[in-house]
Amino acid sequence: MYFLLARLLQATVVMLCVALVGFLVFQFVGDPVLSLVGQETSVEDREALRESLGLNDPILVQYARYVVNALQGDFGISYSFNRDVSEMIADRLPATIELVMLSGVLSLILAIPAGIYTGIRRKGGVAQTIMALSVIGVSIPSFLLGILLILVFSVWLNWLPSFGRGDVVTVLGVRSSLFTWDGLSHALMPAAVLCLFQLGVILRLIRAEMLEVLRTDYIRFAWARGLPGQRIYFRHALKNTLVPVVTAIGLQLSSLFAFSIITERVFQWPGMGSLLLHAIGQSDIPLLAAYLIFVGLVFTISNLVVDAVYVLIDPRIRHGAH
Amino acid sequence: MLERIRSDFWYELLNSPVTIISAVIIVLMIIGCTFAPVFAPHTPFDPATISIMDNNMPPAWQDGADPRFLLGTDLQGRDVLSAMLYGGRISLLVGIGAVALSVVIGMTVGLLAGYFGGMTDAVLMRVAEIQFAFPPILIALLFNGILKASLPADVFAQAAVPIMILAIGLAGWVQFARIVRASAMVQRGQDYVTACHAIGLPTATIILRHITPNILGPVLVLAMLQIAVAIVTEATLSFLGLGTPLTEPSLGALIQIGSQYLFSGIWWVVIFPGIMLLVMVVAFNLVADWVRDYLNPRLR
């Protein structure tokens, strides 16, 4: 319990720091007053606006106000859309989550069995082929993979649509494009692109961990006891590879969000990533700062979840040896 | 641990043809791109030498090709092969420059934190931890975006390459700091460091002359892996339109330009730069993998 409380405190500090960076960017990149009004506004009017926005207050007061507003979901008004930033993020979020979830699940389903297999049959032909492919998987830039997929499946074969999100329907109160064939066909290539990098990373990690564990003494002893291979691999070995693997999966989650920026651009997927690129193109600082805080939040929460899972899977942490 | 090259170095290397091929490819690419003006058959970004009449030529082995353009030409009649050599030069420059910057920052932070410990360590490593929360590519992207918002457009375009090096370098230092710190903490307790103290050497000398050489091994491996990452990051930023300007395109920017004409069947403008980028990255990764295995006795 103490362990989790300490982690929670740490997470709060991290979020405050991220908010500080977001706030500094928000406050000092470009002039918010100039962004709101045109060049022809008089100096007095600008000063009045500055005063009413609270830009003349001490910096700590402004920071505190920014944090309090952010906690209430208020990240200011987007310069380029003239809309509430949080509203815009809420609009775009489902599309990105859809993509991230689909590819995350895909990569786990493929990576865990493949990682275990290549760890056990290290010298086999299939395992070597999988490893060679995984080198390409982690090396190929995702935008390049996306373009190649479009070239093959959309331009040459004409099987899959190359851009956008398909039909969105509501099933059991969840609005998603993954419930229709049209939606799935749109999501397939972006999800595959997003999945491949994670797949390579997780697969290689599981393999490396399996290799380490399989040469330890307790595994050798298990063989000596005459236990069946299946039991040794899955009950004894796999369990002890889990801690680093869970860490990696947790870390990958925030990078999935980051890489979705690229995938969304390639496939013109209307999610958060496209929004961020637009914000950068237009120097839309409130939007930028909000995105920064959002990704920080995703990371912090996934890290907390990872820590909680540690407690479940590793008795050494549970029994207070932290 | 840049210990003298062990006697099994050549033996191990000769047993790994993949590594040799990768290393040769890297050397050839560095030479070919560095001296692009010498090797390139055309000067692709000089308007005086290109002709719009030569546009959209397919590669030399296809029908309707012109033997002057081995890998075809793009929409403006620029030779794809030459554009790739010039583009590869920017990719390599940014990749290696950014990693050099990461190494300098990361080693400084890591040595300070690892050697002095205490408050220095706590503060520096907290900063590193927070930055580690964000994927490097996102940091480079946001950093680039913020600079773009605060600098005048022409200044930003002019300084595109240094800005990329800065953005990617600043995004990548944390990993170096972590491994250097861990090694420095180990080295600090070694007898030779105690001996250095005993004969009264100044702290700076101990860190720079005695500890640093002993932690270079892992740094070297990470640096090679990070060059591949930095090249991909640069290509990605350029692809997203945030990197090098279109007058001076890197491989990523070339792919971006080419990707706009996918549906018109002009595949060579995007495929060839793509292959070059991929081969470059895979080669760096493979060599780095080999060096890591070579330096790690547990794997043999």
mmCIF file of C-alpha atoms in Angstrom, chain A residues 22-173:
data_model
loop_
_atom_site.group_PDB
_atom_site.id
_atom_site.type_symbol
_atom_site.label_atom_id
_atom_site.label_comp_id
_atom_site.label_asym_id
_atom_site.label_seq_id
_atom_site.Cartn_x
_atom_site.Cartn_y
_atom_site.Cartn_z
ATOM 1 C CA GLY A 22 2.502 23.347 -20.739
ATOM 2 C CA PHE A 23 1.854 26.606 -18.909
ATOM 3 C CA LEU A 24 5.216 28.119 -19.849
ATOM 4 C CA VAL A 25 4.650 27.251 -23.492
ATOM 5 C CA PHE A 26 1.126 28.594 -23.263
ATOM 6 C CA GLN A 27 2.262 31.838 -21.676
ATOM 7 C CA PHE A 28 5.527 32.709 -23.328
ATOM 8 C CA VAL A 29 5.464 31.409 -26.875
ATOM 9 C CA GLY A 30 3.992 34.109 -28.986
ATOM 10 C CA ASP A 31 1.823 36.825 -27.460
ATOM 11 C CA PRO A 32 -1.652 35.619 -26.465
ATOM 12 C CA VAL A 33 -3.035 39.141 -26.773
ATOM 13 C CA LEU A 34 -1.675 39.564 -30.289
ATOM 14 C CA SER A 35 -3.108 36.186 -31.227
ATOM 15 C CA LEU A 36 -6.557 37.192 -30.062
ATOM 16 C CA VAL A 37 -6.745 40.671 -31.574
ATOM 17 C CA GLY A 38 -5.432 42.120 -34.806
ATOM 18 C CA GLN A 39 -2.529 44.502 -35.333
ATOM 19 C CA GLU A 40 -4.823 47.529 -35.461
ATOM 20 C CA THR A 41 -6.097 47.309 -31.887
ATOM 21 C CA SER A 42 -4.957 50.279 -29.828
ATOM 22 C CA VAL A 43 -2.363 49.954 -27.101
ATOM 23 C CA GLU A 44 -4.913 50.856 -24.395
ATOM 24 C CA ASP A 45 -7.330 48.179 -25.549
ATOM 25 C CA ARG A 46 -4.521 45.635 -25.560
ATOM 26 C CA GLU A 47 -3.513 46.614 -22.063
ATOM 27 C CA ALA A 48 -7.113 46.286 -20.915
ATOM 28 C CA LEU A 49 -7.352 42.854 -22.490
ATOM 29 C CA ARG A 50 -4.032 41.867 -20.936
ATOM 30 C CA GLU A 51 -5.310 42.959 -17.531
ATOM 31 C CA SER A 52 -8.630 41.145 -17.971
ATOM 32 C CA LEU A 53 -6.856 37.922 -19.049
ATOM 33 C CA GLY A 54 -4.819 38.189 -15.868
ATOM 34 C CA LEU A 55 -1.516 38.363 -17.761
ATOM 35 C CA ASN A 56 -0.191 41.070 -15.413
ATOM 36 C CA ASP A 57 -0.537 38.940 -12.291
ATOM 37 C CA PRO A 58 2.520 37.371 -10.637
ATOM 38 C CA ILE A 59 3.695 34.297 -12.500
ATOM 39 C CA LEU A 60 2.905 31.878 -9.680
ATOM 40 C CA VAL A 61 -0.651 33.137 -9.487
ATOM 41 C CA GLN A 62 -1.008 32.607 -13.223
ATOM 42 C CA TYR A 63 0.399 29.105 -12.953
ATOM 43 C CA ALA A 64 -1.952 28.245 -10.103
ATOM 44 C CA ARG A 65 -4.854 29.561 -12.140
ATOM 45 C CA TYR A 66 -3.751 27.503 -15.151
ATOM 46 C CA VAL A 67 -3.595 24.320 -13.057
ATOM 47 C CA VAL A 68 -6.979 24.980 -11.432
ATOM 48 C CA ASN A 69 -8.547 25.635 -14.824
ATOM 49 C CA ALA A 70 -6.907 22.552 -16.309
ATOM 50 C CA LEU A 71 -8.259 20.430 -13.472
ATOM 51 C CA GLN A 72 -11.713 21.641 -14.421
ATOM 52 C CA GLY A 73 -11.038 20.728 -18.019
ATOM 53 C CA ASP A 74 -10.544 24.290 -19.192
ATOM 54 C CA PHE A 75 -7.494 24.694 -21.425
ATOM 55 C CA GLY A 76 -8.459 27.974 -23.004
ATOM 56 C CA ILE A 77 -9.711 28.810 -26.467
ATOM 57 C CA SER A 78 -8.010 27.549 -29.600
ATOM 58 C CA TYR A 79 -6.586 30.437 -31.638
ATOM 59 C CA SER A 80 -7.247 28.895 -34.994
ATOM 60 C CA PHE A 81 -10.671 27.294 -34.436
ATOM 61 C CA ASN A 82 -11.972 29.792 -31.886
ATOM 62 C CA ARG A 83 -13.437 26.880 -29.922
ATOM 63 C CA ASP A 84 -12.942 25.389 -26.496
ATOM 64 C CA VAL A 85 -9.757 23.311 -26.598
ATOM 65 C CA SER A 86 -11.141 20.616 -24.308
ATOM 66 C CA GLU A 87 -14.252 20.322 -26.469
ATOM 67 C CA MET A 88 -12.107 19.812 -29.571
ATOM 68 C CA ILE A 89 -10.002 17.182 -27.862
ATOM 69 C CA ALA A 90 -13.142 15.372 -26.706
ATOM 70 C CA ASP A 91 -14.306 15.404 -30.333
ATOM 71 C CA ARG A 92 -11.145 13.858 -31.675
ATOM 72 C CA LEU A 93 -10.256 11.524 -28.834
ATOM 73 C CA PRO A 94 -12.535 8.539 -29.698
ATOM 74 C CA ALA A 95 -11.000 8.104 -33.146
ATOM 75 C CA THR A 96 -7.486 7.984 -31.708
ATOM 76 C CA ILE A 97 -8.400 5.678 -28.829
ATOM 77 C CA GLU A 98 -10.026 3.344 -31.320
ATOM 78 C CA LEU A 99 -6.846 3.162 -33.356
ATOM 79 C CA VAL A 100 -4.561 2.828 -30.330
ATOM 80 C CA MET A 101 -6.688 0.074 -28.759
ATOM 81 C CA LEU A 102 -6.998 -1.920 -31.944
ATOM 82 C CA SER A 103 -3.283 -1.850 -32.637
ATOM 83 C CA GLY A 104 -2.349 -2.423 -28.999
ATOM 84 C CA VAL A 105 -4.496 -5.549 -28.814
ATOM 85 C CA LEU A 106 -3.226 -6.745 -32.200
ATOM 86 C CA SER A 107 0.392 -6.369 -31.181
ATOM 87 C CA LEU A 108 -0.082 -8.210 -27.876
ATOM 88 C CA ILE A 109 -1.953 -11.102 -29.506
ATOM 89 C CA LEU A 110 0.875 -11.520 -31.996
ATOM 90 C CA ALA A 111 3.904 -10.597 -29.880
ATOM 91 C CA ILE A 112 3.412 -12.763 -26.798
ATOM 92 C CA PRO A 113 3.161 -16.179 -28.529
ATOM 93 C CA ALA A 114 5.841 -15.245 -31.066
ATOM 94 C CA GLY A 115 8.175 -14.011 -28.318
ATOM 95 C CA ILE A 116 7.754 -17.185 -26.286
ATOM 96 C CA TYR A 117 8.211 -19.356 -29.355
ATOM 97 C CA THR A 118 11.403 -17.645 -30.526
ATOM 98 C CA GLY A 119 12.717 -17.768 -26.964
ATOM 99 C CA ILE A 120 12.241 -21.528 -26.769
ATOM 100 C CA ARG A 121 13.172 -22.549 -30.310
ATOM 101 C CA ARG A 122 16.014 -20.123 -30.560
ATOM 102 C CA LYS A 123 17.897 -21.780 -33.407
ATOM 103 C CA GLY A 124 14.905 -22.997 -35.451
ATOM 104 C CA GLY A 125 14.234 -21.766 -38.956
ATOM 105 C CA VAL A 126 10.850 -20.244 -38.138
ATOM 106 C CA ALA A 127 12.262 -18.442 -35.117
ATOM 107 C CA GLN A 128 15.150 -17.034 -37.142
ATOM 108 C CA THR A 129 12.734 -15.810 -39.797
ATOM 109 C CA ILE A 130 10.548 -14.139 -37.184
ATOM 110 C CA MET A 131 13.597 -12.406 -35.679
ATOM 111 C CA ALA A 132 14.807 -11.201 -39.067
ATOM 112 C CA LEU A 133 11.354 -9.783 -39.769
ATOM 113 C CA SER A 134 11.293 -8.108 -36.371
ATOM 114 C CA VAL A 135 14.518 -6.247 -37.193
ATOM 115 C CA ILE A 136 12.788 -4.798 -40.215
ATOM 116 C CA GLY A 137 9.686 -4.182 -38.099
ATOM 117 C CA VAL A 138 11.528 -1.974 -35.630
ATOM 118 C CA SER A 139 13.639 -0.347 -38.332
ATOM 119 C CA ILE A 140 11.062 0.663 -40.898
ATOM 120 C CA PRO A 141 9.759 4.180 -40.296
ATOM 121 C CA SER A 142 6.015 3.952 -39.771
ATOM 122 C CA PHE A 143 5.183 6.595 -42.351
ATOM 123 C CA LEU A 144 7.127 4.655 -44.955
ATOM 124 C CA LEU A 145 5.315 1.442 -44.075
ATOM 125 C CA GLY A 146 2.008 3.299 -44.341
ATOM 126 C CA ILE A 147 2.871 4.616 -47.793
ATOM 127 C CA LEU A 148 3.969 1.182 -48.959
ATOM 128 C CA LEU A 149 0.723 -0.361 -47.712
ATOM 129 C CA ILE A 150 -1.297 2.297 -49.508
ATOM 130 C CA LEU A 151 0.709 1.699 -52.669
ATOM 131 C CA VAL A 152 0.137 -2.049 -52.560
ATOM 132 C CA PHE A 153 -3.372 -2.415 -51.149
ATOM 133 C CA SER A 154 -5.032 0.781 -52.362
ATOM 134 C CA VAL A 155 -3.254 1.743 -55.576
ATOM 135 C CA TRP A 156 -2.157 -1.592 -57.056
ATOM 136 C CA LEU A 157 -4.673 -4.079 -55.645
ATOM 137 C CA ASN A 158 -7.486 -1.630 -54.872
ATOM 138 C CA TRP A 159 -8.627 -3.696 -51.885
ATOM 139 C CA LEU A 160 -8.661 -1.195 -49.016
ATOM 140 C CA PRO A 161 -9.509 2.491 -48.733
ATOM 141 C CA SER A 162 -6.454 4.690 -48.240
ATOM 142 C CA PHE A 163 -7.778 7.515 -46.086
ATOM 143 C CA GLY A 164 -10.311 8.610 -43.490
ATOM 144 C CA ARG A 165 -12.436 6.861 -40.927
ATOM 145 C CA GLY A 166 -15.292 4.652 -42.060
ATOM 146 C CA ASP A 167 -18.950 4.569 -40.990
ATOM 147 C CA VAL A 168 -19.402 5.272 -37.312
ATOM 148 C CA VAL A 169 -22.270 3.521 -35.519
ATOM 149 C CA THR A 170 -23.354 3.257 -31.904
ATOM 150 C CA VAL A 171 -23.453 -0.215 -30.382
ATOM 151 C CA LEU A 172 -24.324 -0.599 -26.684
ATOM 152 C CA GLY A 173 -23.723 3.093 -26.129
#
